[in-house]
Amino acid sequence: MGVKCKAAGAVLILLLFLGSLWLQGGLDYHWESCLKGYNQVNKLHQLSNSSGADGVEGPQLLEACPDQTFQVSLLLSHLLAAPAYTSDVLLHPYLSSWDELVKFMDALGPMVGLISKEIESKTSTIRQLALFADENREAELGPDIRSVNSINANAEDSQHTGAYHSVRSMIGAELNRGVVDFQHQTNSGCRTLLRLHRALLWLKLFLEKLAETPVAGRLRSPSDLCREAYQSTLAKHHTWFVRRAAELAFIAMPERVFFFRLVCVQNQEQLRIVLNRVVQAIVEVYNRTQKALEENGMLDLP
Ligand SMILES: *[C@@H]1O[C@H](CO)[C@@H](O)[C@H](O)[C@H]1NC(C)=O
Ligand SMILES: *[C@@H]1O[C@H](CO)[C@@H](O)[C@H](O)[C@H]1NC(C)=O
């Protein structure tokens, strides 16, 4: 008891705060059971071999990794399925990518797991908005229209295939409906996407650093790399208090061998190859989202 116990208590409280403040303005929605079901369905994809479905034209997909909840192969296939048309991103695979990234963060221990809870609430928000939009549309148009819901490259048509079909269709639809507030905090899909988008840059940078293999010298600890990635990305959007709490969470991060196991590789060289493919796929998605948000002046939504 005594000092140690109090210190542990203080750390815990800080971390709980961190969890809720992480992405600024936590939202109350927790549709976790909903997400769980969704994850189960997606898991089936990984069992099928390369042909068909996701990311047909992309680089060869990775194999499933036994005994892990997080599946890097699944993450990669969702990321590769997200870019659409010349400059758009499909929201369904985008959010599925986040489901897998949440599992990745959860695997890093309870500290980082608290952060992932906040991200889950953001993905739930967008899914709920999409669901409401679908229901309203069906109510307006009658049941027959449901079957028309298919792939359509035309921007005008994409509104008819659901406002939350893609990043650009969501931006367009929310601007039309006037639900994006440029002055005050709301829970529009656009501002929620912006929070996810910023967090994606942090994870991309962290994975990129983990993949780095110095020619001379030692590999650096994941804990240091994650802190560095944070400092040059998310930290600038956070208050002093959240930044301090984040540093605490990174201290408890596992060693590098843990990451080998997590993606089923034996050494740094193999880790580099796997992570670089993931990073490449993230960059494609990130750049497209960035461009769409930028073109609409949405990079600073409160
Ligand atoms: C899976 O794909 C790989 C490479 O495309 C191929 O070598 C392998 O035989 C396939 N396995 C099955 C079970 O189809
Ligand atoms: C993504 O954007 C960055 C910065 O704007 C740029 O340097 C990079 O080449 C882009 N990559 C891709 C794949 O679009």
PDB file of N, CA, C and O and ligand atoms in Angstrom, residues 280 283-284 287, ligand 2:
ATOM      1  N   GLN A 280       2.217   1.731 -47.139  1.00  0.00           N
ATOM      2  CA  GLN A 280       1.906   2.173 -48.507  1.00  0.00           C
ATOM      3  C   GLN A 280       0.397   2.271 -48.728  1.00  0.00           C
ATOM      4  O   GLN A 280      -0.100   3.227 -49.308  1.00  0.00           O
ATOM      5  N   VAL A 283      -1.028   5.219 -46.821  1.00  0.00           N
ATOM      6  CA  VAL A 283      -0.726   6.503 -47.456  1.00  0.00           C
ATOM      7  C   VAL A 283      -1.704   6.802 -48.590  1.00  0.00           C
ATOM      8  O   VAL A 283      -2.200   7.923 -48.724  1.00  0.00           O
ATOM      9  N   GLU A 284      -2.006   5.795 -49.376  1.00  0.00           N
ATOM     10  CA  GLU A 284      -2.955   5.991 -50.478  1.00  0.00           C
ATOM     11  C   GLU A 284      -4.314   6.471 -49.941  1.00  0.00           C
ATOM     12  O   GLU A 284      -4.896   7.432 -50.443  1.00  0.00           O
ATOM     13  N   ASN A 287      -3.881  10.063 -48.190  1.00  0.00           N
ATOM     14  CA  ASN A 287      -3.734  11.182 -49.131  1.00  0.00           C
ATOM     15  C   ASN A 287      -5.059  11.550 -49.798  1.00  0.00           C
ATOM     16  O   ASN A 287      -5.359  12.717 -49.993  1.00  0.00           O
TER      17      ASN A 287
HETATM   18  C1  LIG B   2       0.954  11.358 -50.402  1.00  0.00           C
HETATM   19  O1  LIG B   2       1.144  12.698 -50.028  1.00  0.00           O
HETATM   20  C2  LIG B   2       2.480  13.027 -49.690  1.00  0.00           C
HETATM   21  C3  LIG B   2       2.496  14.436 -49.143  1.00  0.00           C
HETATM   22  O2  LIG B   2       1.632  15.274 -49.829  1.00  0.00           O
HETATM   23  C4  LIG B   2       3.355  12.853 -50.920  1.00  0.00           C
HETATM   24  O3  LIG B   2       4.690  13.163 -50.609  1.00  0.00           O
HETATM   25  C5  LIG B   2       3.259  11.411 -51.386  1.00  0.00           C
HETATM   26  O4  LIG B   2       3.987  11.222 -52.579  1.00  0.00           O
HETATM   27  C6  LIG B   2       1.813  11.006 -51.613  1.00  0.00           C
HETATM   28  N1  LIG B   2       1.773   9.583 -51.874  1.00  0.00           N
HETATM   29  C7  LIG B   2       0.833   8.994 -52.610  1.00  0.00           C
HETATM   30  C8  LIG B   2       0.953   7.516 -52.766  1.00  0.00           C
HETATM   31  O5  LIG B   2      -0.087   9.603 -53.106  1.00  0.00           O
END
